[in-house]
Amino acid sequence: MSIQLKSISKSFGDTVAVERVEFTVAEGELVALLGPSGGGKTTVLRMIAGLEMPTSGDILIRGQRVNDLPVQRRNIGFVFQNYALFKTMSVADNIAFGLKIKKWKRSEIASRVAELVELFGLQGLERRYPHQLSGGQRQRVAIARSLAPKPSVLLLDEPFGAVDAKIRQDLREWLVRLHHELNVTTVFVTHDQEEAMEVANRIVIFSKGRLEQIGSPREVYEQPANEFVARFIGVMNVLDCVVKNGQARAGELAFPVSGAANGTQMRIGFRPYAVAVSTDLTLHPHRARLLHTYFLGILLRVEFELPSGLVVRGRMTKEEYGMLGLEDGREVSLHIKNYRVLARDDAPLGSEMAAPVATPPHIAENI
Amino acid sequence: MAGNTPRRVRESHRKSQRGAEETPLVKWLLVGTAGLFLLVFLLLPLVNVFAQALGKGLGAYFKALEHPDTLSSIRLTLLTAAICVPLNVVFGVCAAWAVAKFEFRGKALLITLIDLPFSVSPVVAGLVYVVVFGLQGYLGPWLADRDLQVIFAVPGIVLATLFVTFPFVARELIPVMQATGTDQEQAAMTLGASGWQTFWRVTLPSVKWGLLYGVILCNARAMGEFGAVSVVSGHITGLTDTMPLRVEKLYISYDSTGAFAVASLLALLALVTLVAKTWLEWRQERQFEAAQHVETSTSRDEGTGPT
């Protein structure tokens, strides 16, 4: 076990930034701290680093309690959001800084710097100054600098925040490869759920200073612990429903639920991929009009409006879209295949339910 | 920030020049006006100082400087600067650090106080010390009992000069430090550097241009201050005359060669410090250029990681 947080809380004056957070990070893991801004994730990262002190609780790094250990002696590597490179030092001096502080031998410093320059593809830039580098290069220097003294843990604060979208994608893939090669325990903070899903082995989800769920990307997507996680990870349609005769109803849509009295309020959620669409208006129970199509590349996002004004978001591939011959304004029929009850934020959720398929018995009805 | 003009700033200046679409007439009119002002009000008087000083030949010039009272005034001025500049560097760094890196009550008041010597006439500054330390002042009798003389002696001159030169270093450093923020220091700490190491290796280098410029201004003022020093000095020839006071004394006693000889030394000091600063900046720029050159000869693609 590389990092262990035991009931960590942190208050700034009267504001509680982090409340009773507990999780562990295994040796060699790549973990994302994910949440909306102001969720406390950066504070947690800074507490692991020793840049902030927890108000209560214990932090252990490799089994050693580090609460009273100053940042200098925690043997961590920290990459700041804006990289915080030393402006007055060249790339090589930036990378060598931690080694000089730790009084490595001159020859050892030189070989370690050369090794990192090679590993990070910074050849030829050793003598440049930070302001002469591009965003991506700066980030690589920042990571190289933090890894130079061989830290036991690498901590990154919004590592991809400050570069543009294209480079961001490259950097994500690169970070995964780097982690694979070096296998150093890595924790990074992000507010971008896609980024967390793509890069991390495990995701720790925060909201308002509380830990909402920990799990693999697949777990948090498929078995969200609560409504917050379900809505935060991936796209979800959320409907406020009222139960009537064993069905949660919103507009024309009705979802069978068991054991709920008439008049119970509940929220129902379903993923866009759970929306089945057909241009055969009799195939699915609900009629709807295609409101708008968003082209995202291979996937398309489609918005349907039901006669009551309810809007449902779906997702389909370009091929499906073409095969159905859809276009904006087209009348379709649709059906929600899977849904889940997002009853209350704090109550655990049931697993996803499959809607009973209303077999169309009316084969020759409209002739 | 005059002291803090690395390459980038200059480059952006160059770009903005290209954008200015003024007619050549307007351009030359503006440049001409500025040039004329500089010529008439700065360059001519400066040249005149040297012309007057050397008017009766090099022999007379050096003879004027060799006068024991003049030598004593030079020594006193150097001593005053040697005490005031380091003290103001320490104070300036502390004050700038406090203002730029911490939030505390009374911060605005501290900034205002730092500016006080700028807004108060130097004569008032001198008088304040006379009121406090003079024989009729609050601490005067107490000091007199212990045979300590502040007013009309070297300590008074140093105190008055300190007061007047107070803001220079702090004023130059505060904006630089505020712009730098605390990120680099935090980064140094995560890499194992102690507070002291962080200060010497990260904080100080990142503000060195601001600091250097502050020191130059502070030094120039410490050597050149007239008003405040004049009030507390007592004008005792050979004992409490600084160079500016000596210039005045020589001038009113119709020794214009002597007056201008000492004045030329003060002017020379200004020129030397400016040249030193320009040279340091030029060297820094060369260093950046050298690094830039390496980059262009082996330019690499953007965003590619190790393969």
XYZ file of C-alpha atoms in Angstrom:
674
model
C 0.000 0.000 0.000
C 1.601 3.208 -1.126
C -0.739 5.941 0.083
C -3.361 5.633 2.757
C -5.755 8.348 3.912
C -7.545 7.759 7.202
C -10.577 9.936 7.863
C -8.951 13.097 6.538
C -10.724 16.403 7.105
C -9.588 19.880 6.245
C -11.204 23.202 7.090
C -10.171 26.685 6.048
C -11.678 28.823 8.779
C -15.359 27.950 8.797
C -15.356 26.363 5.357
C -15.002 22.628 5.316
C -13.010 21.785 2.203
C -12.565 18.058 2.793
C -14.666 15.896 5.079
C -13.703 12.476 6.410
C -12.097 11.213 3.254
C -10.665 7.702 3.279
C -8.991 5.812 0.492
C -5.867 3.876 -0.318
C -3.680 3.789 -3.374
C -1.782 0.608 -4.094
C 1.869 0.547 -5.108
C 2.240 1.301 -8.805
C -1.364 2.355 -9.290
C -2.497 5.266 -11.460
C -5.381 6.941 -9.666
C -7.486 9.941 -10.643
C -9.096 12.281 -8.143
C -12.155 13.455 -10.021
C -14.824 15.971 -9.203
C -16.262 19.353 -10.063
C -14.147 22.365 -9.165
C -14.362 23.215 -5.492
C -14.849 19.529 -4.723
C -11.755 19.318 -2.535
C -9.690 17.101 -4.796
C -6.755 19.502 -5.139
C -6.774 20.020 -1.370
C -6.523 16.257 -0.893
C -3.602 16.093 -3.321
C -1.834 18.961 -1.580
C -2.336 17.264 1.778
C -0.728 14.081 0.476
C 2.176 16.219 -0.716
C 2.449 18.074 2.578
C 1.657 21.478 1.101
C -1.464 21.588 3.279
C -1.912 20.101 6.733
C -5.061 18.066 7.448
C -7.259 19.424 10.249
C -7.804 15.853 11.419
C -7.031 12.334 10.257
C -3.851 10.524 9.248
C -1.935 10.251 5.996
C 0.392 7.303 5.488
C 2.912 6.931 2.709
C 4.354 3.435 2.419
C 3.059 2.622 5.881
C 4.742 5.612 7.532
C 2.561 8.278 9.118
C 3.613 11.511 7.426
C 1.339 14.058 9.106
C 4.244 15.724 10.856
C 6.719 15.196 8.046
C 7.352 18.442 6.142
C 6.908 18.437 2.385
C 10.675 18.304 1.841
C 10.993 14.931 3.518
C 7.977 13.117 2.091
C 9.848 12.000 -0.995
C 7.039 12.950 -3.349
C 7.125 14.410 -6.829
C 4.589 17.153 -7.424
C 3.583 18.610 -10.778
C 1.785 21.925 -10.472
C -1.116 22.945 -12.633
C 0.854 25.731 -14.273
C 4.056 23.649 -14.007
C 5.869 26.233 -11.812
C 9.148 25.735 -13.658
C 12.075 27.755 -12.361
C 12.117 30.654 -14.802
C 15.720 31.569 -14.194
C 17.013 28.063 -14.846
C 17.537 26.129 -18.045
C 15.703 22.868 -18.700
C 18.698 20.853 -17.511
C 19.023 22.935 -14.330
C 15.319 22.574 -13.645
C 15.561 18.800 -13.853
C 18.771 18.757 -11.803
C 17.390 20.976 -9.030
C 16.114 18.236 -6.741
C 19.307 16.253 -7.228
C 21.512 19.202 -6.317
C 19.435 19.770 -3.185
C 19.851 16.104 -2.276
C 23.599 16.522 -2.855
C 24.002 13.919 -5.530
C 27.435 13.642 -7.078
C 28.011 15.853 -10.093
C 28.536 12.920 -12.441
C 25.435 11.147 -11.154
C 23.360 14.288 -11.644
C 24.604 14.609 -15.204
C 23.736 11.026 -16.062
C 20.314 11.195 -14.378
C 19.465 14.416 -16.240
C 20.618 12.886 -19.518
C 18.506 9.812 -18.821
C 15.372 11.889 -18.162
C 15.977 14.178 -21.128
C 16.123 11.063 -23.280
C 13.056 9.485 -21.671
C 10.994 12.652 -22.034
C 12.078 13.481 -25.570
C 13.686 16.748 -24.584
C 16.959 16.276 -26.464
C 18.341 19.546 -27.766
C 16.302 21.637 -25.364
C 18.566 21.239 -22.325
C 19.881 24.786 -22.433
C 16.569 26.460 -23.171
C 14.664 28.466 -20.605
C 11.028 27.756 -19.691
C 9.679 30.751 -21.617
C 11.288 29.365 -24.764
C 9.316 26.099 -24.559
C 5.860 25.159 -25.794
C 3.124 24.133 -23.361
C 3.628 20.433 -23.954
C 7.383 20.702 -23.550
C 6.971 22.639 -20.322
C 4.761 19.954 -18.921
C 7.270 17.252 -19.780
C 10.035 19.245 -18.104
C 7.839 19.640 -15.026
C 7.225 15.894 -14.818
C 10.878 15.110 -15.498
C 11.909 17.512 -12.748
C 9.549 15.931 -10.235
C 10.655 12.392 -11.138
C 14.392 13.126 -11.099
C 14.983 12.474 -7.371
C 13.130 9.129 -7.715
C 10.091 9.941 -5.565
C 7.986 7.134 -4.123
C 4.804 8.891 -5.252
C 4.062 11.182 -8.202
C 1.285 13.732 -7.681
C -0.099 15.816 -10.540
C -2.529 18.711 -10.196
C -4.696 19.103 -13.312
C -1.772 18.001 -15.490
C -3.543 18.575 -18.787
C -5.373 21.740 -17.895
C -3.036 24.251 -19.470
C -2.506 22.806 -22.947
C -4.794 22.812 -25.956
C -7.043 19.945 -26.919
C -4.863 18.192 -29.482
C -1.727 18.121 -27.349
C -3.871 17.125 -24.416
C -4.837 13.897 -26.135
C -1.196 13.114 -26.923
C -0.187 13.855 -23.354
C -2.848 11.575 -21.907
C -1.648 8.657 -23.955
C 1.912 9.567 -23.140
C 1.213 9.653 -19.396
C -0.295 6.180 -19.563
C 2.785 4.895 -21.410
C 5.108 6.643 -18.999
C 3.333 5.146 -16.035
C 3.519 1.760 -17.666
C 7.274 2.120 -18.122
C 8.186 3.594 -14.743
C 5.417 2.061 -12.669
C 5.621 4.816 -10.069
C 2.519 5.262 -7.900
C 0.701 8.185 -9.474
C -2.231 10.288 -8.303
C -3.605 13.035 -10.507
C -6.390 15.545 -10.126
C -8.820 16.313 -12.908
C -12.285 17.759 -13.364
C -12.650 16.078 -16.747
C -14.401 12.723 -16.370
C -13.342 11.585 -19.834
C -9.726 12.194 -18.923
C -10.085 10.233 -15.690
C -11.840 7.359 -17.442
C -9.206 7.181 -20.138
C -6.063 7.463 -18.050
C -6.681 6.038 -14.589
C -6.734 2.487 -13.198
C -9.055 3.685 -10.508
C -11.086 6.829 -9.994
C -11.820 8.545 -6.688
C -14.834 10.802 -7.102
C -15.305 13.859 -4.891
C -18.128 16.284 -4.507
C -18.317 19.114 -1.988
C -15.398 17.741 -0.009
C -16.850 14.276 0.331
C -15.793 11.064 -1.256
C -18.641 9.772 -3.422
C -17.216 6.590 -4.895
C -13.995 4.754 -5.611
C -13.725 2.257 -8.392
C -12.367 1.344 -11.773
C -13.624 3.466 -14.678
C -15.946 0.651 -15.614
C -17.324 0.253 -12.097
C -18.122 3.918 -11.605
C -19.758 4.044 -15.022
C -21.791 0.880 -14.747
C -22.473 0.806 -11.015
C -22.555 4.389 -9.817
C -22.957 4.530 -6.039
C -25.373 7.425 -6.099
C -27.095 9.980 -8.239
C -24.151 12.374 -8.187
C -21.777 9.790 -9.629
C -24.338 8.560 -12.116
C -24.880 12.066 -13.424
C -21.232 13.137 -13.271
C -19.754 10.147 -15.082
C -20.885 10.008 -18.656
C -24.056 11.568 -20.016
C -27.371 10.688 -18.439
C -30.978 11.621 -19.053
C -32.591 12.450 -15.732
C -36.365 12.660 -15.286
C -38.350 13.716 -12.247
C -41.142 11.163 -11.965
C -44.193 10.503 -9.835
C -45.254 6.915 -9.124
C -48.720 5.876 -10.224
C -49.912 2.285 -10.255
C -46.428 0.822 -9.888
C -44.992 2.983 -12.665
C -42.808 6.041 -12.362
C -44.212 8.522 -14.854
C -42.825 11.620 -16.508
C -44.720 12.939 -19.489
C -45.525 9.992 -21.755
C -42.695 7.879 -20.355
C -43.440 5.293 -17.703
C -40.968 3.060 -15.912
C -42.104 0.047 -13.911
C -40.869 0.246 -10.316
C -41.680 -2.134 -7.536
C -42.639 -1.339 -3.968
C -43.320 2.351 -4.331
C -46.599 3.849 -3.182
C -48.669 6.080 -5.448
C -47.496 9.666 -5.342
C -43.876 8.822 -4.448
C -41.436 11.241 -6.068
C -38.387 9.724 -7.665
C -35.766 10.466 -10.261
C -35.163 8.067 -13.103
C -31.982 8.128 -15.153
C -30.952 6.423 -18.367
C -27.900 6.562 -20.590
C -28.200 7.869 -24.143
C -27.262 4.455 -25.529
C -30.358 3.003 -23.821
C -32.639 4.898 -26.180
C -33.780 2.639 -29.017
C -35.041 4.482 -32.082
C -36.944 3.395 -35.135
C -38.447 5.196 -38.066
C -41.187 2.579 -37.985
C -43.619 4.610 -35.925
C -45.371 1.518 -34.641
C -42.270 -0.389 -33.529
C -41.679 1.431 -30.223
C -44.305 2.713 -27.795
C -43.422 6.430 -27.843
C -43.648 8.856 -30.729
C -41.071 11.625 -30.889
C -39.575 14.149 -33.264
C -35.814 14.399 -33.934
C -35.027 17.862 -32.631
C -31.345 18.217 -33.355
C -28.313 16.164 -34.381
C -24.824 16.907 -33.039
C -21.948 15.438 -34.990
C -19.217 14.275 -32.618
C -17.280 12.252 -35.194
C -18.036 8.547 -35.346
C -20.773 8.998 -32.733
C -23.729 11.308 -33.094
C -25.727 12.858 -30.316
C -29.433 13.143 -31.074
C -32.148 14.994 -29.222
C -35.762 13.853 -29.409
C -38.804 15.780 -28.364
C -41.867 13.925 -27.212
C -45.323 15.443 -27.808
C -45.456 16.595 -24.160
C -42.289 18.626 -24.690
C -40.030 16.142 -22.855
C -36.553 16.044 -24.410
C -34.598 12.775 -24.495
C -30.944 12.544 -25.486
C -29.748 9.544 -27.448
C -26.515 8.456 -29.026
C -25.904 6.430 -32.163
C -23.228 5.679 -34.689
C -23.077 7.352 -38.056
C -23.998 4.043 -39.703
C -27.134 3.583 -37.616
C -28.125 7.165 -38.325
C -27.629 6.630 -42.043
C -29.424 3.285 -42.085
C -32.445 4.776 -40.344
C -32.397 7.673 -42.776
C -32.790 10.187 -39.974
C -32.757 13.934 -40.323
C -33.767 16.820 -38.101
C -37.542 17.099 -37.811
C -38.159 13.441 -38.657
C -40.892 11.599 -36.707
C -39.668 8.448 -34.961
C -40.749 6.002 -32.324
C -38.519 5.308 -29.353
C -38.154 3.081 -26.355
C -35.977 3.292 -23.230
C -34.272 -0.088 -22.951
C -32.506 0.302 -19.602
C -32.929 2.758 -16.784
C -32.148 3.135 -13.130
C -33.788 4.747 -10.161
C -31.758 7.699 -8.887
C -33.980 7.886 -5.855
C -32.056 10.140 -3.508
C -28.505 11.383 -3.530
C -27.453 9.493 -0.423
C -29.361 6.266 -0.838
C -27.559 3.414 -2.607
C -28.910 2.668 -6.028
C -30.398 -0.480 -7.373
C -28.774 -1.985 -10.406
C -29.850 -1.068 -13.887
C -33.218 -2.446 -14.928
C -34.366 -3.653 -18.278
C -37.704 -2.275 -19.369
C -40.244 -4.925 -20.331
C -40.437 -4.841 -24.085
C -43.936 -3.983 -25.097
C -44.398 -6.571 -27.819
C -46.538 -4.952 -30.443
C -49.625 -7.158 -30.558
C -51.326 -4.939 -33.090
C -49.905 -6.366 -36.249
C -52.657 -5.454 -38.618
C -54.289 -2.834 -36.484
C -53.971 0.261 -38.629
C -54.725 -1.224 -41.944
C 9.358 47.245 -14.663
C 12.488 48.769 -16.016
C 14.744 46.321 -14.248
C 12.923 43.299 -15.535
C 13.062 43.364 -19.295
C 14.153 40.037 -20.627
C 13.854 39.151 -24.235
C 10.147 38.507 -24.397
C 9.190 42.003 -23.371
C 11.494 43.505 -25.934
C 10.122 41.307 -28.662
C 6.597 42.377 -27.942
C 7.754 45.976 -28.193
C 9.178 45.275 -31.578
C 5.896 43.778 -32.724
C 3.853 46.720 -31.501
C 6.108 49.109 -33.420
C 5.150 47.382 -36.600
C 1.496 47.973 -35.806
C 1.820 51.746 -35.482
C 0.571 53.247 -38.742
C 1.637 56.866 -38.190
C 2.936 59.041 -40.981
C 6.702 59.567 -41.011
C 6.144 63.234 -40.194
C 4.334 62.463 -36.930
C 6.918 59.851 -36.058
C 9.841 62.207 -36.569
C 8.030 65.005 -34.787
C 7.561 62.813 -31.709
C 11.057 61.387 -31.796
C 12.468 64.852 -32.407
C 10.598 66.417 -29.503
C 11.675 63.706 -27.098
C 15.236 63.886 -28.379
C 15.344 67.661 -28.069
C 14.106 67.549 -24.480
C 16.694 64.949 -23.567
C 19.404 66.961 -25.264
C 18.546 70.300 -23.667
C 17.572 69.212 -20.194
C 19.701 66.122 -19.629
C 22.620 65.720 -21.944
C 23.772 69.356 -22.177
C 23.840 69.919 -18.395
C 25.628 66.611 -17.922
C 28.242 67.462 -20.533
C 28.514 70.892 -18.981
C 29.332 69.386 -15.593
C 32.320 67.606 -17.074
C 33.267 70.612 -19.207
C 33.306 72.897 -16.176
C 35.153 70.357 -14.075
C 37.861 69.835 -16.669
C 37.822 73.446 -17.921
C 41.082 74.325 -16.213
C 42.833 71.142 -17.205
C 43.255 67.695 -15.686
C 45.811 68.981 -13.192
C 43.405 71.444 -11.630
C 40.689 68.780 -11.658
C 42.683 66.237 -9.668
C 44.078 68.924 -7.405
C 40.522 69.945 -6.536
C 39.655 66.355 -5.749
C 42.744 65.860 -3.614
C 41.694 68.513 -1.148
C 41.471 66.784 2.283
C 37.976 68.094 2.962
C 36.795 66.838 -0.405
C 38.365 63.442 0.205
C 36.683 63.321 3.587
C 33.305 64.110 1.995
C 33.835 61.305 -0.533
C 34.671 58.903 2.285
C 31.579 59.934 4.236
C 29.318 59.515 1.213
C 30.733 56.071 0.480
C 30.311 55.084 4.123
C 26.708 56.277 4.176
C 25.889 54.349 1.002
C 27.719 51.274 2.289
C 25.494 51.258 5.377
C 22.199 52.314 3.791
C 22.157 50.129 0.700
C 22.603 46.747 2.450
C 20.128 47.695 5.169
C 17.589 48.755 2.578
C 18.159 45.550 0.618
C 17.367 43.499 3.710
C 14.394 45.669 4.576
C 13.181 45.806 0.956
C 13.327 42.043 0.513
C 11.519 41.452 3.809
C 8.832 44.032 3.087
C 8.317 42.893 -0.505
C 8.169 39.269 0.618
C 5.590 40.092 3.280
C 3.456 42.137 0.918
C 3.680 39.810 -2.070
C 3.437 36.390 -0.461
C 1.235 36.783 2.607
C -2.181 38.138 3.427
C -2.354 40.000 6.700
C -4.128 42.818 8.426
C -2.677 46.245 7.850
C -1.086 45.311 4.536
C -2.410 48.433 2.832
C -1.055 50.508 5.703
C 2.373 48.909 5.323
C 2.440 49.718 1.599
C 1.431 53.293 2.309
C 4.138 53.607 4.944
C 6.742 52.295 2.528
C 5.750 55.084 0.159
C 5.884 57.756 2.833
C 9.443 58.929 2.093
C 8.397 59.505 -1.527
C 5.580 61.792 -0.510
C 7.327 63.680 2.287
C 9.817 66.410 1.503
C 13.358 65.306 2.447
C 13.714 68.459 4.526
C 10.817 67.313 6.691
C 12.509 63.937 7.067
C 15.642 65.640 8.312
C 13.706 67.830 10.711
C 11.905 64.803 12.149
C 15.230 63.326 13.198
C 16.332 66.617 14.683
C 13.143 66.700 16.749
C 13.689 63.142 17.961
C 17.443 62.993 18.443
C 18.482 66.659 18.727
C 19.552 68.190 22.027
C 16.101 69.750 22.462
C 14.441 66.556 21.174
C 12.807 63.654 22.977
C 15.830 61.388 23.068
C 18.454 64.138 22.890
C 19.180 64.560 26.627
C 19.241 60.790 27.156
C 21.740 60.422 24.317
C 23.799 63.391 25.494
C 24.125 61.822 28.937
C 25.719 58.822 27.314
C 27.944 60.888 25.053
C 26.184 59.668 21.929
C 25.837 62.268 19.227
C 23.350 61.569 16.467
C 22.422 64.953 15.078
C 25.265 66.924 13.454
C 27.191 63.664 13.265
C 27.534 60.610 11.048
C 24.689 58.556 12.664
C 22.203 61.326 11.881
C 23.323 61.458 8.258
C 22.953 57.696 7.960
C 19.491 57.770 9.568
C 18.258 60.578 7.327
C 19.604 58.818 4.251
C 17.989 55.554 5.350
C 14.644 57.305 5.668
C 14.855 58.845 2.231
C 16.066 55.686 0.465
C 13.639 53.402 2.251
C 11.161 52.746 -0.588
C 13.505 52.106 -3.516
C 14.284 48.406 -3.123
C 10.874 47.448 -1.712
C 9.015 49.369 -4.438
C 10.975 47.659 -7.196
C 10.602 44.208 -5.667
C 6.912 44.160 -4.723
C 5.489 44.026 -8.267
C 8.114 41.506 -9.392
C 7.436 39.240 -6.444
C 3.689 39.577 -6.832
C 3.958 38.594 -10.478
C 6.150 35.606 -9.640
C 3.750 34.224 -7.023
C 4.627 31.348 -4.730
C 4.441 28.442 -7.167
C 8.147 28.213 -7.815
C 8.895 28.237 -4.102
C 6.386 25.465 -3.505
C 7.906 23.470 -6.337
C 11.347 23.881 -4.785
C 10.005 22.639 -1.476
C 8.459 19.537 -3.018
C 11.906 18.847 -4.456
C 13.378 18.874 -0.977
C 14.700 22.429 -0.695
C 14.592 24.071 2.729
C 13.234 27.593 3.150
C 16.737 29.028 3.062
C 17.765 27.057 -0.021
C 14.526 28.057 -1.712
C 15.224 31.711 -1.004
C 18.763 31.672 -2.365
C 18.224 29.382 -5.316
C 14.719 30.275 -6.479
C 13.298 33.464 -4.978
C 16.343 35.672 -5.238
C 17.320 34.715 -8.798
C 13.764 35.273 -9.996
C 13.713 38.828 -8.654
C 17.340 39.703 -9.337
C 16.594 42.301 -12.013
C 14.128 44.112 -9.809
C 16.552 43.894 -6.918
C 19.468 45.137 -8.999
C 17.489 48.076 -10.269
C 16.291 48.868 -6.762
C 19.870 48.757 -5.488
C 21.051 51.070 -8.261
C 18.330 53.608 -7.545
C 18.821 53.286 -3.803
C 22.564 53.753 -4.126
C 22.219 56.757 -6.412
C 19.847 58.395 -3.978
C 21.923 57.480 -0.921
C 24.954 59.161 -2.466
C 23.063 62.074 -3.940
C 20.643 62.988 -1.133
C 20.884 66.639 -0.233
C 17.855 67.967 1.640
C 17.443 65.556 4.547
C 21.183 65.218 5.061
C 21.624 68.986 4.936
C 19.276 69.437 7.892
C 20.937 66.877 10.166
C 24.554 67.230 9.076
C 25.483 70.594 10.609
C 27.851 71.212 7.665
C 31.048 70.688 9.638
C 33.713 70.840 6.959
C 35.862 67.734 6.878
C 33.582 65.910 9.310
C 29.901 65.888 8.346
C 29.969 67.113 4.756
C 28.792 64.553 2.221
C 29.579 65.014 -1.463
C 26.393 66.945 -2.343
C 26.933 69.227 0.664
C 30.553 69.674 -0.345
C 29.499 70.631 -3.878
C 27.214 73.314 -2.525
C 29.833 74.642 -0.123
C 32.510 74.837 -2.800
C 30.092 76.452 -5.201
C 29.037 79.228 -2.846
C 32.655 79.907 -2.037
C 33.267 80.572 -5.762
C 35.406 77.446 -6.255
C 33.584 76.350 -9.382
C 36.322 73.958 -10.530
C 36.187 72.201 -7.160
C 32.392 72.139 -7.128
C 32.144 70.705 -10.612
C 34.941 68.231 -9.975
C 32.985 66.693 -7.095
C 29.772 66.987 -9.076
C 31.416 65.152 -11.963
C 32.210 62.281 -9.609
C 28.540 62.012 -8.655
C 27.529 62.151 -12.311
C 30.135 59.563 -13.168
C 28.707 57.277 -10.534
C 25.306 57.494 -12.191
C 26.786 56.743 -15.591
C 28.785 53.783 -14.297
C 25.767 52.199 -12.603
C 23.661 52.639 -15.718
C 26.356 51.115 -17.905
C 26.740 48.225 -15.462
C 23.021 47.560 -15.525
C 22.845 47.710 -19.306
C 25.805 45.371 -19.578
C 24.228 42.828 -17.200
C 20.978 42.918 -19.150
C 22.833 42.523 -22.401
C 24.674 39.500 -21.050
C 21.422 37.928 -19.877
C 19.926 38.460 -23.299
C 22.917 36.849 -24.958
C 22.439 33.853 -22.697
C 18.805 33.515 -23.761
C 19.768 33.917 -27.399
C 22.363 31.190 -27.122
C 19.731 28.845 -25.707
C 17.289 29.857 -28.442
C 19.915 29.075 -31.041
C 20.337 25.525 -29.782
C 16.608 25.131 -30.010
C 16.283 26.216 -33.640
C 19.163 24.058 -34.823
C 17.558 20.919 -33.402
C 13.935 21.931 -33.434
C 11.556 19.188 -32.482
C 7.929 18.488 -33.067
C 5.332 19.683 -30.647
C 3.791 17.361 -28.102
C 5.610 14.193 -28.998
C 6.470 12.077 -26.032
C 9.175 9.488 -25.661
C 8.824 6.641 -28.066
